[in-house]
């Protein structure tokens, strides 16, 4: 990497750490640390939700999937866009109102209040599920960051992994939710710039759209002919995951007021559609461009398509900015996941089960210690340099989506849901994902999120009605 690229890259990292320090000056209590005092504006809410959602998957995993499999992989984008829109439309506003009414700072905290759970089992099991699947999710981001630093700086994989982890943990630990949200806003803007600019430049270098398409095999441009019905359903099913992702739902909980949701949705969906189209463009144009440059990638390195094209096509200063977009994507998701995991364990396990008398200062210290602990576990999972970002993401996305998504929806729209139904839904969703993932062939080739989500919904409905005594609604 040239000195210019290194300088640009380093300047970006320094900016993120400064934002973390500034945010720490506005973090005075547990509510500030976990939810930013519920005072986010619509733009910060939308961009931080989008950036924390898409992660390194958008710049590495998705372009890599398109590079290998072609346009058929874009079915996943359709599913995600529809799922995100439905999440903004049917969950964001009522969840914001409900969590403020119950004084809930975390999703497990909301479940306990909504279902009047005196046993505290909901908080315990919710925290356990968050820890399990977010650790894998955070590991996917660690792998993505290591791939970037390894490819760009020529660092050994382990050194790259530890360097990226230290940067992310630093500003997350210092600034809490405000640092995460403010940096996500910057990172979301940078991600959009990188994803829109790179495919346009590749197409221009190749002589236009027609010239680009002529270099791509017809099988890579087919959306239906090369995939089965099960394959399409599996890709579309990704959209169901949105209803249960704590790191996205917490943005809805933190927006300044429910009246700001509609504007945030417009900003967020616009960002998502443009960014997703850019990622698809990177993958497809990358097939033609890297082939024309005599540097095609093998299956093992397919997730490097964004990095490889950027280093060829741009001068070192611009390359530094665009490569920082990958680090931005990685940071924006890991920081959110670490903070949600920290809040779940400090607020919903430590305070609920171990030290009910713990004050804000103690809980903030415990939360910061947990950020470091989870980061260490995620790094250990990410030690395998052969790990695929998209595989780790798909497992965690399914686990969280199936465990929490049905419970969130039923808590808002089905008054008869009670704590036993919620518990049954969480456990059945999580167990189905784990078991289904280990099976293969026939119907078991369907993405595990789809069957797990449906089974969880059924469990909530059946158990809630069987046990009676519906919980009160907070609307």
JSON list of N, CA and C in Angstrom, two decimals, residues 1-15 152-153 316-321 323-324 327:
[
{"chain": "A", "resi": 1, "resn": "UNK", "atom": "N", "xyz": [0.85, -1.19, 0.00]},
{"chain": "A", "resi": 1, "resn": "UNK", "atom": "CA", "xyz": [0.00, 0.00, 0.00]},
{"chain": "A", "resi": 1, "resn": "UNK", "atom": "C", "xyz": [0.88, 1.23, 0.00]},
{"chain": "A", "resi": 2, "resn": "UNK", "atom": "N", "xyz": [0.50, 2.24, -0.81]},
{"chain": "A", "resi": 2, "resn": "UNK", "atom": "CA", "xyz": [1.31, 3.45, -0.92]},
{"chain": "A", "resi": 2, "resn": "UNK", "atom": "C", "xyz": [1.18, 4.30, 0.34]},
{"chain": "A", "resi": 3, "resn": "UNK", "atom": "N", "xyz": [2.09, 5.26, 0.46]},
{"chain": "A", "resi": 3, "resn": "UNK", "atom": "CA", "xyz": [2.06, 6.17, 1.61]},
{"chain": "A", "resi": 3, "resn": "UNK", "atom": "C", "xyz": [0.79, 6.99, 1.62]},
{"chain": "A", "resi": 4, "resn": "UNK", "atom": "N", "xyz": [0.32, 7.41, 0.43]},
{"chain": "A", "resi": 4, "resn": "UNK", "atom": "CA", "xyz": [-0.90, 8.21, 0.34]},
{"chain": "A", "resi": 4, "resn": "UNK", "atom": "C", "xyz": [-2.11, 7.44, 0.84]},
{"chain": "A", "resi": 5, "resn": "UNK", "atom": "N", "xyz": [-2.22, 6.19, 0.41]},
{"chain": "A", "resi": 5, "resn": "UNK", "atom": "CA", "xyz": [-3.35, 5.36, 0.84]},
{"chain": "A", "resi": 5, "resn": "UNK", "atom": "C", "xyz": [-3.29, 5.11, 2.33]},
{"chain": "A", "resi": 6, "resn": "UNK", "atom": "N", "xyz": [-2.10, 4.82, 2.84]},
{"chain": "A", "resi": 6, "resn": "UNK", "atom": "CA", "xyz": [-1.93, 4.57, 4.26]},
{"chain": "A", "resi": 6, "resn": "UNK", "atom": "C", "xyz": [-2.30, 5.81, 5.08]},
{"chain": "A", "resi": 7, "resn": "UNK", "atom": "N", "xyz": [-1.91, 6.99, 4.59]},
{"chain": "A", "resi": 7, "resn": "UNK", "atom": "CA", "xyz": [-2.21, 8.23, 5.29]},
{"chain": "A", "resi": 7, "resn": "UNK", "atom": "C", "xyz": [-3.72, 8.46, 5.36]},
{"chain": "A", "resi": 8, "resn": "UNK", "atom": "N", "xyz": [-4.41, 8.27, 4.23]},
{"chain": "A", "resi": 8, "resn": "UNK", "atom": "CA", "xyz": [-5.86, 8.46, 4.19]},
{"chain": "A", "resi": 8, "resn": "UNK", "atom": "C", "xyz": [-6.55, 7.48, 5.12]},
{"chain": "A", "resi": 9, "resn": "UNK", "atom": "N", "xyz": [-6.11, 6.25, 5.07]},
{"chain": "A", "resi": 9, "resn": "UNK", "atom": "CA", "xyz": [-6.69, 5.20, 5.89]},
{"chain": "A", "resi": 9, "resn": "UNK", "atom": "C", "xyz": [-6.51, 5.52, 7.37]},
{"chain": "A", "resi": 10, "resn": "UNK", "atom": "N", "xyz": [-5.31, 5.93, 7.75]},
{"chain": "A", "resi": 10, "resn": "UNK", "atom": "CA", "xyz": [-5.01, 6.23, 9.15]},
{"chain": "A", "resi": 10, "resn": "UNK", "atom": "C", "xyz": [-5.81, 7.43, 9.64]},
{"chain": "A", "resi": 11, "resn": "UNK", "atom": "N", "xyz": [-5.98, 8.43, 8.76]},
{"chain": "A", "resi": 11, "resn": "UNK", "atom": "CA", "xyz": [-6.75, 9.62, 9.13]},
{"chain": "A", "resi": 11, "resn": "UNK", "atom": "C", "xyz": [-8.20, 9.25, 9.45]},
{"chain": "A", "resi": 12, "resn": "UNK", "atom": "N", "xyz": [-8.74, 8.32, 8.69]},
{"chain": "A", "resi": 12, "resn": "UNK", "atom": "CA", "xyz": [-10.11, 7.87, 8.93]},
{"chain": "A", "resi": 12, "resn": "UNK", "atom": "C", "xyz": [-10.23, 7.20, 10.30]},
{"chain": "A", "resi": 13, "resn": "UNK", "atom": "N", "xyz": [-9.30, 6.32, 10.62]},
{"chain": "A", "resi": 13, "resn": "UNK", "atom": "CA", "xyz": [-9.33, 5.63, 11.91]},
{"chain": "A", "resi": 13, "resn": "UNK", "atom": "C", "xyz": [-9.23, 6.64, 13.05]},
{"chain": "A", "resi": 14, "resn": "UNK", "atom": "N", "xyz": [-8.36, 7.65, 12.89]},
{"chain": "A", "resi": 14, "resn": "UNK", "atom": "CA", "xyz": [-8.21, 8.67, 13.92]},
{"chain": "A", "resi": 14, "resn": "UNK", "atom": "C", "xyz": [-9.51, 9.43, 14.12]},
{"chain": "A", "resi": 15, "resn": "UNK", "atom": "N", "xyz": [-10.22, 9.72, 13.03]},
{"chain": "A", "resi": 15, "resn": "UNK", "atom": "CA", "xyz": [-11.50, 10.43, 13.12]},
{"chain": "A", "resi": 15, "resn": "UNK", "atom": "C", "xyz": [-12.52, 9.63, 13.93]},
{"chain": "A", "resi": 152, "resn": "UNK", "atom": "N", "xyz": [-4.65, -5.13, 2.04]},
{"chain": "A", "resi": 152, "resn": "UNK", "atom": "CA", "xyz": [-4.21, -3.76, 1.75]},
{"chain": "A", "resi": 152, "resn": "UNK", "atom": "C", "xyz": [-2.82, -3.45, 2.30]},
{"chain": "A", "resi": 153, "resn": "UNK", "atom": "N", "xyz": [-2.53, -3.95, 3.48]},
{"chain": "A", "resi": 153, "resn": "UNK", "atom": "CA", "xyz": [-1.26, -3.62, 4.12]},
{"chain": "A", "resi": 153, "resn": "UNK", "atom": "C", "xyz": [-0.22, -4.74, 4.02]},
{"chain": "A", "resi": 316, "resn": "UNK", "atom": "N", "xyz": [-3.85, 6.34, -5.29]},
{"chain": "A", "resi": 316, "resn": "UNK", "atom": "CA", "xyz": [-3.72, 5.94, -3.88]},
{"chain": "A", "resi": 316, "resn": "UNK", "atom": "C", "xyz": [-4.58, 6.73, -2.91]},
{"chain": "A", "resi": 317, "resn": "UNK", "atom": "N", "xyz": [-4.78, 8.03, -3.16]},
{"chain": "A", "resi": 317, "resn": "UNK", "atom": "CA", "xyz": [-5.57, 8.83, -2.22]},
{"chain": "A", "resi": 317, "resn": "UNK", "atom": "C", "xyz": [-7.04, 8.39, -2.24]},
{"chain": "A", "resi": 318, "resn": "UNK", "atom": "N", "xyz": [-7.59, 8.26, -3.44]},
{"chain": "A", "resi": 318, "resn": "UNK", "atom": "CA", "xyz": [-8.99, 7.83, -3.56]},
{"chain": "A", "resi": 318, "resn": "UNK", "atom": "C", "xyz": [-9.14, 6.39, -3.07]},
{"chain": "A", "resi": 319, "resn": "UNK", "atom": "N", "xyz": [-8.18, 5.53, -3.39]},
{"chain": "A", "resi": 319, "resn": "UNK", "atom": "CA", "xyz": [-8.23, 4.14, -2.94]},
{"chain": "A", "resi": 319, "resn": "UNK", "atom": "C", "xyz": [-8.28, 4.06, -1.42]},
{"chain": "A", "resi": 320, "resn": "UNK", "atom": "N", "xyz": [-7.52, 4.92, -0.77]},
{"chain": "A", "resi": 320, "resn": "UNK", "atom": "CA", "xyz": [-7.53, 4.94, 0.69]},
{"chain": "A", "resi": 320, "resn": "UNK", "atom": "C", "xyz": [-8.90, 5.25, 1.24]},
{"chain": "A", "resi": 321, "resn": "UNK", "atom": "N", "xyz": [-9.60, 6.21, 0.61]},
{"chain": "A", "resi": 321, "resn": "UNK", "atom": "CA", "xyz": [-10.96, 6.58, 1.06]},
{"chain": "A", "resi": 321, "resn": "UNK", "atom": "C", "xyz": [-11.92, 5.42, 0.84]},
{"chain": "A", "resi": 323, "resn": "UNK", "atom": "N", "xyz": [-11.26, 2.15, 0.39]},
{"chain": "A", "resi": 323, "resn": "UNK", "atom": "CA", "xyz": [-10.95, 0.99, 1.23]},
{"chain": "A", "resi": 323, "resn": "UNK", "atom": "C", "xyz": [-11.35, 1.24, 2.68]},
{"chain": "A", "resi": 324, "resn": "UNK", "atom": "N", "xyz": [-11.31, 2.50, 3.08]},
{"chain": "A", "resi": 324, "resn": "UNK", "atom": "CA", "xyz": [-11.81, 2.83, 4.42]},
{"chain": "A", "resi": 324, "resn": "UNK", "atom": "C", "xyz": [-13.30, 2.56, 4.50]},
{"chain": "A", "resi": 327, "resn": "UNK", "atom": "N", "xyz": [-13.67, -0.81, 5.99]},
{"chain": "A", "resi": 327, "resn": "UNK", "atom": "CA", "xyz": [-13.46, -0.75, 7.43]},
{"chain": "A", "resi": 327, "resn": "UNK", "atom": "C", "xyz": [-14.67, -0.10, 8.10]}
]
